[in-house]
PDB file of N, CA and C in Angstrom:
ATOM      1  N   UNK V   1    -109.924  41.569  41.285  1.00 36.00           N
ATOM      2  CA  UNK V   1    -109.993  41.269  42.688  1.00 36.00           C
ATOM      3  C   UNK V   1    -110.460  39.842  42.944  1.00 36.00           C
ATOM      4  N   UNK V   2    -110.636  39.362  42.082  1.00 39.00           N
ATOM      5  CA  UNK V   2    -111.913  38.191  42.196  1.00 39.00           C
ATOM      6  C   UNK V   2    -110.854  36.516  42.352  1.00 39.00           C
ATOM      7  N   UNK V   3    -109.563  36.819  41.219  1.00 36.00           N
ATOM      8  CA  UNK V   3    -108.377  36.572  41.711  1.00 36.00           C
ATOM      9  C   UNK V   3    -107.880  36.171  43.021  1.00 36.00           C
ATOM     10  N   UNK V   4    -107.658  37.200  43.089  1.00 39.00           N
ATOM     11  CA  UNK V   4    -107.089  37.407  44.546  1.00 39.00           C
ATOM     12  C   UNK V   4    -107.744  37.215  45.934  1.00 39.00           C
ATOM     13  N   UNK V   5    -109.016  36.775  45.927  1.00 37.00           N
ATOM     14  CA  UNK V   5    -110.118  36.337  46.809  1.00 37.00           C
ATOM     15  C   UNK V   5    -110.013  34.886  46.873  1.00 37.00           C
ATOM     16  N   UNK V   6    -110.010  34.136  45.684  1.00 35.00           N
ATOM     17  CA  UNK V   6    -109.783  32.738  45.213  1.00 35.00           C
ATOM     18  C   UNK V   6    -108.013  32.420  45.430  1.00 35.00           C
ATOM     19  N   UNK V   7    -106.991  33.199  45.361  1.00 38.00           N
ATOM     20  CA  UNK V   7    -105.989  32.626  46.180  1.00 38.00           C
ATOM     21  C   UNK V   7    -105.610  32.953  47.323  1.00 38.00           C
ATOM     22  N   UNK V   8    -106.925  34.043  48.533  1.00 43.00           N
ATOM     23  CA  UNK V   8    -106.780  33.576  49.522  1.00 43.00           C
ATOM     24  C   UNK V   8    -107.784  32.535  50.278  1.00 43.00           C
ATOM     25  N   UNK V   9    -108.564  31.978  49.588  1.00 41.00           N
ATOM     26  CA  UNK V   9    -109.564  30.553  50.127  1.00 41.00           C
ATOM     27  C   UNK V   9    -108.663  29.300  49.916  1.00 41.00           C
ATOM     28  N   UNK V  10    -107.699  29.845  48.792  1.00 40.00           N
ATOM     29  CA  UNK V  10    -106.969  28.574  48.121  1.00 40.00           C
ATOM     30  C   UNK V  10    -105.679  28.513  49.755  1.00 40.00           C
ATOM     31  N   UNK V  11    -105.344  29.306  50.181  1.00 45.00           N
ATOM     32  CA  UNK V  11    -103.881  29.738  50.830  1.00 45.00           C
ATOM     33  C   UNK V  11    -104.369  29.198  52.182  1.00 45.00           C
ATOM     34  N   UNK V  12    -106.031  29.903  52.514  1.00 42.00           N
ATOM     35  CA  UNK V  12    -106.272  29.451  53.726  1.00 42.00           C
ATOM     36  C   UNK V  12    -107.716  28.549  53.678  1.00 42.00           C
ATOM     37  N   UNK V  13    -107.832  27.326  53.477  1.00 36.00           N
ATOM     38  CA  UNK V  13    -109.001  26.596  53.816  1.00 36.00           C
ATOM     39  C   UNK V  13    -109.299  26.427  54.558  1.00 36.00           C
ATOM     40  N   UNK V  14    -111.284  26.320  54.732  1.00 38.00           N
ATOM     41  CA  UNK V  14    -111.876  26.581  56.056  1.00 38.00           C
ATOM     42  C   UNK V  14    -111.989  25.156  56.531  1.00 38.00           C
ATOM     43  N   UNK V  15    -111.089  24.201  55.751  1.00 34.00           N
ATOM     44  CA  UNK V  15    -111.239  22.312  56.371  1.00 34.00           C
ATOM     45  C   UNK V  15    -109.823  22.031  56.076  1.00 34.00           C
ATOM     46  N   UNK V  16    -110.035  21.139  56.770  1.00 39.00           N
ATOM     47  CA  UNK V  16    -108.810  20.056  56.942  1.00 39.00           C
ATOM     48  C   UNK V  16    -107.700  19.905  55.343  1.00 39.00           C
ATOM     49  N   UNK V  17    -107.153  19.744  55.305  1.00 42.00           N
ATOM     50  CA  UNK V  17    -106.332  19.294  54.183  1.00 42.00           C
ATOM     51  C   UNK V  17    -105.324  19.715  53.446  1.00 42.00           C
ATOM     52  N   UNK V  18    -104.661  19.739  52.366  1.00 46.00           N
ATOM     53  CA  UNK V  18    -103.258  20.066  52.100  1.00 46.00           C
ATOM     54  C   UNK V  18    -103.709  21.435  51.505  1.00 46.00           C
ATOM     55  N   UNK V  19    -103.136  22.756  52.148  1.00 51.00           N
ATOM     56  CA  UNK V  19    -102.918  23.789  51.385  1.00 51.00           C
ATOM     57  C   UNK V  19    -101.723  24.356  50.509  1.00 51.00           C
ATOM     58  N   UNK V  20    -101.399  25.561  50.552  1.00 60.00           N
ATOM     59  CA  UNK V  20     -99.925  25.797  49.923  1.00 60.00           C
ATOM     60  C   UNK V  20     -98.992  25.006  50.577  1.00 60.00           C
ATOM     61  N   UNK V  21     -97.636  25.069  49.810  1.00 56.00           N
ATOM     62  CA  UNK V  21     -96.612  24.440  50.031  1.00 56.00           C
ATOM     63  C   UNK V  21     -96.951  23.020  51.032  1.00 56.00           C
ATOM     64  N   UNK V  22     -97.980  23.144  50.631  1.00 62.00           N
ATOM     65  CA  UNK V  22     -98.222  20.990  51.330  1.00 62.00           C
ATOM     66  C   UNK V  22     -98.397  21.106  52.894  1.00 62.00           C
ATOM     67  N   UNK V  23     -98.787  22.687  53.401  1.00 66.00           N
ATOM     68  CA  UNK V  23     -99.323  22.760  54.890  1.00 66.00           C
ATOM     69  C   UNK V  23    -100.418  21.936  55.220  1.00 66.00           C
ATOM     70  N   UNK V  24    -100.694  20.990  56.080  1.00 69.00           N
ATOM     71  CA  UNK V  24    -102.013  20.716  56.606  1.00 69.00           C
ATOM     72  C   UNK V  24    -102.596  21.448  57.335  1.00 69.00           C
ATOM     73  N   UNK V  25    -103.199  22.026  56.999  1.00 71.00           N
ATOM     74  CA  UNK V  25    -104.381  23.131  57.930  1.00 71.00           C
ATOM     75  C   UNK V  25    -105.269  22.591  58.255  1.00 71.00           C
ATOM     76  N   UNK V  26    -106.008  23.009  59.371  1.00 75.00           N
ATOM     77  CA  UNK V  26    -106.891  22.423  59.880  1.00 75.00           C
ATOM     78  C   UNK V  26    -108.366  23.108  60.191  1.00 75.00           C
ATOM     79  N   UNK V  27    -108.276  24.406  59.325  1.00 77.00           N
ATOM     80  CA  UNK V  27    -109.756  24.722  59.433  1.00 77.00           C
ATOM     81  C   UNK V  27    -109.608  25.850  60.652  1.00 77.00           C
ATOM     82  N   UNK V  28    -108.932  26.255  61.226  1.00 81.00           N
ATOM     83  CA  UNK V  28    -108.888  26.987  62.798  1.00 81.00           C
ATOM     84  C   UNK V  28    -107.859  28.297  62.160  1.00 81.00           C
ATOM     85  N   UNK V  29    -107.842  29.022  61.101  1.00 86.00           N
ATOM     86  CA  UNK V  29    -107.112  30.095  60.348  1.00 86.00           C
ATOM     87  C   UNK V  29    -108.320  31.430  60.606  1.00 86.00           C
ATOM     88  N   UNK V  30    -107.443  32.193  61.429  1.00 89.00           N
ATOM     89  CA  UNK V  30    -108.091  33.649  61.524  1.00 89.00           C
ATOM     90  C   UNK V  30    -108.771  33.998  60.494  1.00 89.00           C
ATOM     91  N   UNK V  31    -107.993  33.900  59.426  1.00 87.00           N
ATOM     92  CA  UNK V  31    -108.305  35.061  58.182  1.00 87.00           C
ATOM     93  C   UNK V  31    -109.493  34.088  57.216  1.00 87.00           C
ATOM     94  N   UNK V  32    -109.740  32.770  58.016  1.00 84.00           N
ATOM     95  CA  UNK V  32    -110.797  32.141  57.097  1.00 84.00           C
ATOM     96  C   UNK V  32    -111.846  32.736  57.728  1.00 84.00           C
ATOM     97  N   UNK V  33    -112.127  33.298  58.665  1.00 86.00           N
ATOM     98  CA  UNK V  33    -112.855  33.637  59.702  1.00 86.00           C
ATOM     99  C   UNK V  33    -113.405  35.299  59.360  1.00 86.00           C
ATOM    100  N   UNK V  34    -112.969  35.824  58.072  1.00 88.00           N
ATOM    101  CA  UNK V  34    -112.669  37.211  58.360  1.00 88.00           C
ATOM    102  C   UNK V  34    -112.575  37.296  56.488  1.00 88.00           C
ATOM    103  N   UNK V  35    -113.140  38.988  56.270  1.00 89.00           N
ATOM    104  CA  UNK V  35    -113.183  39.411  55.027  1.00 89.00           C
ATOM    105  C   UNK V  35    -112.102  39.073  54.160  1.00 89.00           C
ATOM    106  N   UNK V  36    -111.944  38.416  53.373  1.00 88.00           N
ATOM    107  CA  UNK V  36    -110.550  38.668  52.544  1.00 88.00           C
ATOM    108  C   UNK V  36    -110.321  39.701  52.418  1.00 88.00           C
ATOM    109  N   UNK V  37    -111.360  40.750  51.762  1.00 89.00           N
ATOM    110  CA  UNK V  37    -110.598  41.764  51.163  1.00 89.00           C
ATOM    111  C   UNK V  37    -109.767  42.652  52.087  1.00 89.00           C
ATOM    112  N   UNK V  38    -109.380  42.620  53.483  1.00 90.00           N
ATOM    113  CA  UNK V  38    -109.607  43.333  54.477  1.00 90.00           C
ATOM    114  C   UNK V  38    -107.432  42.552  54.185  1.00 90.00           C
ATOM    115  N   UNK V  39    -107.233  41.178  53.295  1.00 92.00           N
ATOM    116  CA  UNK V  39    -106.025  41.101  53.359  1.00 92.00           C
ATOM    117  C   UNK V  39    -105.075  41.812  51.631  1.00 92.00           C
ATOM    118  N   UNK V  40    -106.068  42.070  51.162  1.00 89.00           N
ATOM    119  CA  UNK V  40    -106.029  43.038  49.611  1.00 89.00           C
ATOM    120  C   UNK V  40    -106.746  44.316  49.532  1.00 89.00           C
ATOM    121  N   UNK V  41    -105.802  45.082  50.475  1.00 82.00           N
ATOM    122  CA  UNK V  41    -106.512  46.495  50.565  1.00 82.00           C
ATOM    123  C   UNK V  41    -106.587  47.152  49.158  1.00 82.00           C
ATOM    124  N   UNK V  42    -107.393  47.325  48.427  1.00 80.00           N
ATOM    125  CA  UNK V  42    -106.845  48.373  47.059  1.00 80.00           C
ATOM    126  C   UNK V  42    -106.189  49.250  47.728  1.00 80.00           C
ATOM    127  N   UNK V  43    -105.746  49.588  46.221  1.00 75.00           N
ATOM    128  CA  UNK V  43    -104.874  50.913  46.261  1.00 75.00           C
ATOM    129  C   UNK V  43    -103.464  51.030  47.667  1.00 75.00           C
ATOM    130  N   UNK V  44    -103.385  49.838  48.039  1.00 69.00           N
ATOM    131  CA  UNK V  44    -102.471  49.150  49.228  1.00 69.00           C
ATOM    132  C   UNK V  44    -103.261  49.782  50.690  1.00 69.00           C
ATOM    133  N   UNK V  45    -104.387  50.032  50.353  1.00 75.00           N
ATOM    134  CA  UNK V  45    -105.096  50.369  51.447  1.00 75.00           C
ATOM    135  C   UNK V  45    -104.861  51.424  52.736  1.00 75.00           C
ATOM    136  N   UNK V  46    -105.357  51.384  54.171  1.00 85.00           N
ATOM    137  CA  UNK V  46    -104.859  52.280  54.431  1.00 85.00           C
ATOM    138  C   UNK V  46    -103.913  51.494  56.230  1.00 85.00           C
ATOM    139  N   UNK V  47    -103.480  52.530  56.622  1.00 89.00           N
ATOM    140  CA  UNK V  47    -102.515  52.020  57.868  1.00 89.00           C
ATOM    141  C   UNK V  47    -103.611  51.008  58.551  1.00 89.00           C
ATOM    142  N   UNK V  48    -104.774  51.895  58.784  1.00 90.00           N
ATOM    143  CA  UNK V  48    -105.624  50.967  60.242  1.00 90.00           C
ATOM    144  C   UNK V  48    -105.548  49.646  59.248  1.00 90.00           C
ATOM    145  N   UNK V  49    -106.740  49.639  58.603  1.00 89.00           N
ATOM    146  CA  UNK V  49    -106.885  48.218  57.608  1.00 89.00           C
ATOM    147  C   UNK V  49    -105.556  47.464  57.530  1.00 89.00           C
ATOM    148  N   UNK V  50    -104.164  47.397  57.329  1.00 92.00           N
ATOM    149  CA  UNK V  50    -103.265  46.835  57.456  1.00 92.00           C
ATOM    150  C   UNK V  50    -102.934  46.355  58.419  1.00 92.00           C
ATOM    151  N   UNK V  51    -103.287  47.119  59.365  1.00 94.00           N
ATOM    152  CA  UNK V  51    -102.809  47.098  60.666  1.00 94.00           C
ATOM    153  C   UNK V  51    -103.413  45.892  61.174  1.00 94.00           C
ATOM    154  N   UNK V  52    -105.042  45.515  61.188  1.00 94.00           N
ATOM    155  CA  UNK V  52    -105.815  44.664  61.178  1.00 94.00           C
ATOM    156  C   UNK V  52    -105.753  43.207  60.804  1.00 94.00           C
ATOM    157  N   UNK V  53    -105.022  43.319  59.265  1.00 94.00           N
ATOM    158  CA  UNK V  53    -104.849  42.901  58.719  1.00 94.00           C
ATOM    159  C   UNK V  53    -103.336  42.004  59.656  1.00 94.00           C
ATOM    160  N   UNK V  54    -103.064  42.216  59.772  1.00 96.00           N
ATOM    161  CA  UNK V  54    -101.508  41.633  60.447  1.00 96.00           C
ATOM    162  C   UNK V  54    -101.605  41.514  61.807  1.00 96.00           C
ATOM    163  N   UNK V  55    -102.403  42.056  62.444  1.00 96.00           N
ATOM    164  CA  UNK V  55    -102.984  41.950  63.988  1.00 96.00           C
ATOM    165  C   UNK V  55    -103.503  40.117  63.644  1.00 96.00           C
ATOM    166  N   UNK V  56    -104.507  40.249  62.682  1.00 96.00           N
ATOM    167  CA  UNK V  56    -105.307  38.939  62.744  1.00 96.00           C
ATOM    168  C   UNK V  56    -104.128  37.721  62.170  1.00 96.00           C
ATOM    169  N   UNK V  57    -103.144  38.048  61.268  1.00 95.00           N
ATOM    170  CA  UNK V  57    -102.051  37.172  61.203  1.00 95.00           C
ATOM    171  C   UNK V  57    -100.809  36.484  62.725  1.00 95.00           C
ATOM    172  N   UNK V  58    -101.220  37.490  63.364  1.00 95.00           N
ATOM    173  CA  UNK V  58    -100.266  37.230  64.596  1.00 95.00           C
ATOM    174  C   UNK V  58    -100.917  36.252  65.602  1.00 95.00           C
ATOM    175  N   UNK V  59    -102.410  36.363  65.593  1.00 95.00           N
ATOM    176  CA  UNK V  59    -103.018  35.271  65.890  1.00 95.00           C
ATOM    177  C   UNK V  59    -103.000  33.709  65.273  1.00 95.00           C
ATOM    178  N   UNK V  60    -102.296  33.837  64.570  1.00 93.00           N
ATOM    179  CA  UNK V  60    -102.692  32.068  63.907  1.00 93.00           C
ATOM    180  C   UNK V  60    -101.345  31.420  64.096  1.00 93.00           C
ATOM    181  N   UNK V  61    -101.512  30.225  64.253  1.00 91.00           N
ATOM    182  CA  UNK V  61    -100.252  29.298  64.352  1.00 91.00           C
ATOM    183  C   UNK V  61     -99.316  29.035  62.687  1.00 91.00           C
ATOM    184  N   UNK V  62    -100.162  29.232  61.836  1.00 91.00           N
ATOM    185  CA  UNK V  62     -99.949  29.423  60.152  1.00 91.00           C
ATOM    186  C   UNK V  62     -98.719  30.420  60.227  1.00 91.00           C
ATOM    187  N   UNK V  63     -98.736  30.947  60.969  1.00 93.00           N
ATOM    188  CA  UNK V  63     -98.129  32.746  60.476  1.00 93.00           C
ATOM    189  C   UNK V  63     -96.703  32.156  59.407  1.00 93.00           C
ATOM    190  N   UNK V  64     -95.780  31.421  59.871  1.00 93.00           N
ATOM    191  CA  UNK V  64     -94.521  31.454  59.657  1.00 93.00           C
ATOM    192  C   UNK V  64     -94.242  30.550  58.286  1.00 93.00           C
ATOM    193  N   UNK V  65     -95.264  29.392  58.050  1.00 90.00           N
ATOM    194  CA  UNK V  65     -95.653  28.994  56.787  1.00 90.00           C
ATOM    195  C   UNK V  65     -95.849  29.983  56.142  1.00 90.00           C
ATOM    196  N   UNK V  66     -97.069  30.308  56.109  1.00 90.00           N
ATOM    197  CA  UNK V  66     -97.796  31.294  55.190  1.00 90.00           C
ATOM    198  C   UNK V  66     -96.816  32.965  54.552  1.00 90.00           C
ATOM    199  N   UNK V  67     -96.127  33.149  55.502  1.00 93.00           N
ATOM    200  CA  UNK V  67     -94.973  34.098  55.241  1.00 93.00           C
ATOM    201  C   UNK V  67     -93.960  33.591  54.323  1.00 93.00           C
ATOM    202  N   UNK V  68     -93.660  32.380  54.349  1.00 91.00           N
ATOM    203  CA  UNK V  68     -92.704  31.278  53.568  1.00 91.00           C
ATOM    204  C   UNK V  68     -93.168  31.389  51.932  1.00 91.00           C
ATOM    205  N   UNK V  69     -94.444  31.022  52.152  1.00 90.00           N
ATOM    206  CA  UNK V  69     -95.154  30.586  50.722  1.00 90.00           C
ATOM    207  C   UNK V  69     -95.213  31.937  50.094  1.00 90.00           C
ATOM    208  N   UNK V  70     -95.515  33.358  50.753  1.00 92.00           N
ATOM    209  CA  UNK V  70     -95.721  34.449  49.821  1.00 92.00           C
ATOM    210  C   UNK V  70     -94.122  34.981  49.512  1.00 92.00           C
ATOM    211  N   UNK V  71     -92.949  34.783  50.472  1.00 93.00           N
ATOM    212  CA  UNK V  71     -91.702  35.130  49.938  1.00 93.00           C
ATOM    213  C   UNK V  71     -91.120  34.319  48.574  1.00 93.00           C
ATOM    214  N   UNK V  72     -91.865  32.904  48.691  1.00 91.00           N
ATOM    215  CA  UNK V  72     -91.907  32.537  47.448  1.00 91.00           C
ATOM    216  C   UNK V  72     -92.134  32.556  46.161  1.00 91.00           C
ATOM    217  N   UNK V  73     -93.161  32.761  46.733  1.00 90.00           N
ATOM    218  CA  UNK V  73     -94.514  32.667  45.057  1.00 90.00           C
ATOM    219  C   UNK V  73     -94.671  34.280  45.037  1.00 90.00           C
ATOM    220  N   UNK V  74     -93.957  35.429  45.544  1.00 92.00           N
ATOM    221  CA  UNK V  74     -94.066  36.659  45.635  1.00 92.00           C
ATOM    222  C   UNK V  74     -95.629  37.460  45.668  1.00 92.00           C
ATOM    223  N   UNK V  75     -96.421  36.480  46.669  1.00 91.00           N
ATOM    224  CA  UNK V  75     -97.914  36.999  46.849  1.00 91.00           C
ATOM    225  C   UNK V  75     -98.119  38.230  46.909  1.00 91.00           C
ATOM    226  N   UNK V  76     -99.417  38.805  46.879  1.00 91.00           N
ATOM    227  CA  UNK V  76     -99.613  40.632  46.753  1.00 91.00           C
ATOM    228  C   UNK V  76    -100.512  39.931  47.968  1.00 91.00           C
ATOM    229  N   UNK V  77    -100.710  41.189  48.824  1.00 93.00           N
ATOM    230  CA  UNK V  77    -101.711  41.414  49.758  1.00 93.00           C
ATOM    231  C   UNK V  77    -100.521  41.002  50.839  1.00 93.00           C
ATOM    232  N   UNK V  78    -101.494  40.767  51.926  1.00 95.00           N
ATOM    233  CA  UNK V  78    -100.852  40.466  53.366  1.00 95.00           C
ATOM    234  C   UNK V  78    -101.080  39.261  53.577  1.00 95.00           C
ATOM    235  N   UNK V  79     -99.520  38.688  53.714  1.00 93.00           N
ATOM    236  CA  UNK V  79     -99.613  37.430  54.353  1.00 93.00           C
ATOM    237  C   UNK V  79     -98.607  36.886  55.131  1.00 93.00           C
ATOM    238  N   UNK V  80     -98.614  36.326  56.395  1.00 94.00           N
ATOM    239  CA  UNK V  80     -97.976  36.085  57.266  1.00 94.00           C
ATOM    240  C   UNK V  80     -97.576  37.204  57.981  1.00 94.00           C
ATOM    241  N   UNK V  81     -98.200  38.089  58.403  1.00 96.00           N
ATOM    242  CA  UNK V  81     -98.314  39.001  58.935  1.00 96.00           C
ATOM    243  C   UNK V  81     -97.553  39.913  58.492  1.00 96.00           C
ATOM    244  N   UNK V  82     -97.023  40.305  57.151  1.00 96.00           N
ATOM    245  CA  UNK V  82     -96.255  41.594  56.610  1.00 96.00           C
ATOM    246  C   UNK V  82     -96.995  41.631  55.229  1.00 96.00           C
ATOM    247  N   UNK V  83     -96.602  42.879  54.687  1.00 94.00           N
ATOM    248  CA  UNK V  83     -96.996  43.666  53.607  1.00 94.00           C
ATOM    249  C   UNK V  83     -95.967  43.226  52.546  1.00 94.00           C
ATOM    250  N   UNK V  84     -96.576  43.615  51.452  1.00 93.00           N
ATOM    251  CA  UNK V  84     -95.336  43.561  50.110  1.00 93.00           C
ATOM    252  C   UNK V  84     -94.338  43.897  50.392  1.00 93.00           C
ATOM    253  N   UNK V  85     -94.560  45.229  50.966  1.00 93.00           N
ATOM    254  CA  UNK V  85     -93.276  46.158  51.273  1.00 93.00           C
ATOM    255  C   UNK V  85     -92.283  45.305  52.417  1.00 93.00           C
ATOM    256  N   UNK V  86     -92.519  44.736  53.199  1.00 95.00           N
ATOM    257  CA  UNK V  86     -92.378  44.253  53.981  1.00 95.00           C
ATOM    258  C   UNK V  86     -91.075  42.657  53.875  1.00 95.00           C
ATOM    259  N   UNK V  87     -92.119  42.304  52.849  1.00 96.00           N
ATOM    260  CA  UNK V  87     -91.507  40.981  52.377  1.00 96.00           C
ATOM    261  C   UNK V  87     -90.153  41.277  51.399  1.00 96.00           C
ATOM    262  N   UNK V  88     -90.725  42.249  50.309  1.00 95.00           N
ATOM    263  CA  UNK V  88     -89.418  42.901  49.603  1.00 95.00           C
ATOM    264  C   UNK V  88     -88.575  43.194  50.404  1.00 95.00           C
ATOM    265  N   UNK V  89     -88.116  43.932  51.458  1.00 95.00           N
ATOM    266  CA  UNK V  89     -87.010  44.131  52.206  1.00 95.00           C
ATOM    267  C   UNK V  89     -86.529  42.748  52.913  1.00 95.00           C
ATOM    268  N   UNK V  90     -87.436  41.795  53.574  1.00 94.00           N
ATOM    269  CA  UNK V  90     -87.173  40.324  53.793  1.00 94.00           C
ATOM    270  C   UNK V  90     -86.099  39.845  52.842  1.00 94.00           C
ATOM    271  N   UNK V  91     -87.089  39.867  51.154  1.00 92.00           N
ATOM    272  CA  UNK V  91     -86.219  38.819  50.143  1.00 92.00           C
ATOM    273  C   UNK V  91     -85.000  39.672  50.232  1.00 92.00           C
ATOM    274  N   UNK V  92     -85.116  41.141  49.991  1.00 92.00           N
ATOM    275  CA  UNK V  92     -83.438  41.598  50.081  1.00 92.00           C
ATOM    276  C   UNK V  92     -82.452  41.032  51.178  1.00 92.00           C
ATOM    277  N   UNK V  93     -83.121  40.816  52.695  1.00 91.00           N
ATOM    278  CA  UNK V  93     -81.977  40.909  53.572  1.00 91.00           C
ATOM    279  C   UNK V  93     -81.288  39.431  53.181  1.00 91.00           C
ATOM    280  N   UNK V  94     -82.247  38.073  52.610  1.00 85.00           N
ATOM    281  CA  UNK V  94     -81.831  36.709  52.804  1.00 85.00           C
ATOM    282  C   UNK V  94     -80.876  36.893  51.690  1.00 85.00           C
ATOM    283  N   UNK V  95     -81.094  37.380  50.061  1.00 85.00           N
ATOM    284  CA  UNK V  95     -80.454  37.366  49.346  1.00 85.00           C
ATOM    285  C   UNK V  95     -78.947  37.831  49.369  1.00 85.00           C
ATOM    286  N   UNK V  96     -79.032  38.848  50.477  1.00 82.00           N
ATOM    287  CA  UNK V  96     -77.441  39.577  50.983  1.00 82.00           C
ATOM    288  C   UNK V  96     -76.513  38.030  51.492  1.00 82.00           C
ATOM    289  N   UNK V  97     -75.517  38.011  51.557  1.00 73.00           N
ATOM    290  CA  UNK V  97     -74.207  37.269  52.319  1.00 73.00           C
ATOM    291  C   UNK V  97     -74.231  37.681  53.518  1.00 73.00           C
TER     292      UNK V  97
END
């Protein structure tokens, strides 16, 4: 878990400067504001906690970056306001013609 705590401080910094994919953030990110683990539910956690979890993503101006970078780098947890599950059906629909 300890992992996965350290690439979400890395994803969302609480200052100014270049994060993933070369975003400038500026320190004003919900989820810096807020438990990580609450975006790495074990065991994929449960509905409310997700739910939370993507509530507080819909708040940030990040959202559509940060969704970018985990369809990429195929992140676990919640980011950009969807689930694994979520993103897997994403990468399927872009990969279709």
């Amino acid at each position: 878990m300890e992992m996965q705590r350290t690439q979400v401080e890395c994803a969302t910094p609480g200052t100014s400067g270049k994060g993933i994919s070369g975003i400038d953030f500026d320190g004003s990110q919900p989820c810096r504001q807020t438990d990580p683990d609450i975006f790495f539910p074990e065991n994929g956690g449960n509905q409310y906690e997700t739910r939370i979890a993507i509530n507080i993503c819909k708040t940030c101006k990040f959202i559509n970056p940060c969704l970018e970078y985990a369809l990429q780098t195929k992140a676990i947890g919640i980011w950009g306001g969807t689930t694994e599950r979520q993103r897997r059906t994403l990468a399927k629909q872009k990969s279709q013609p």
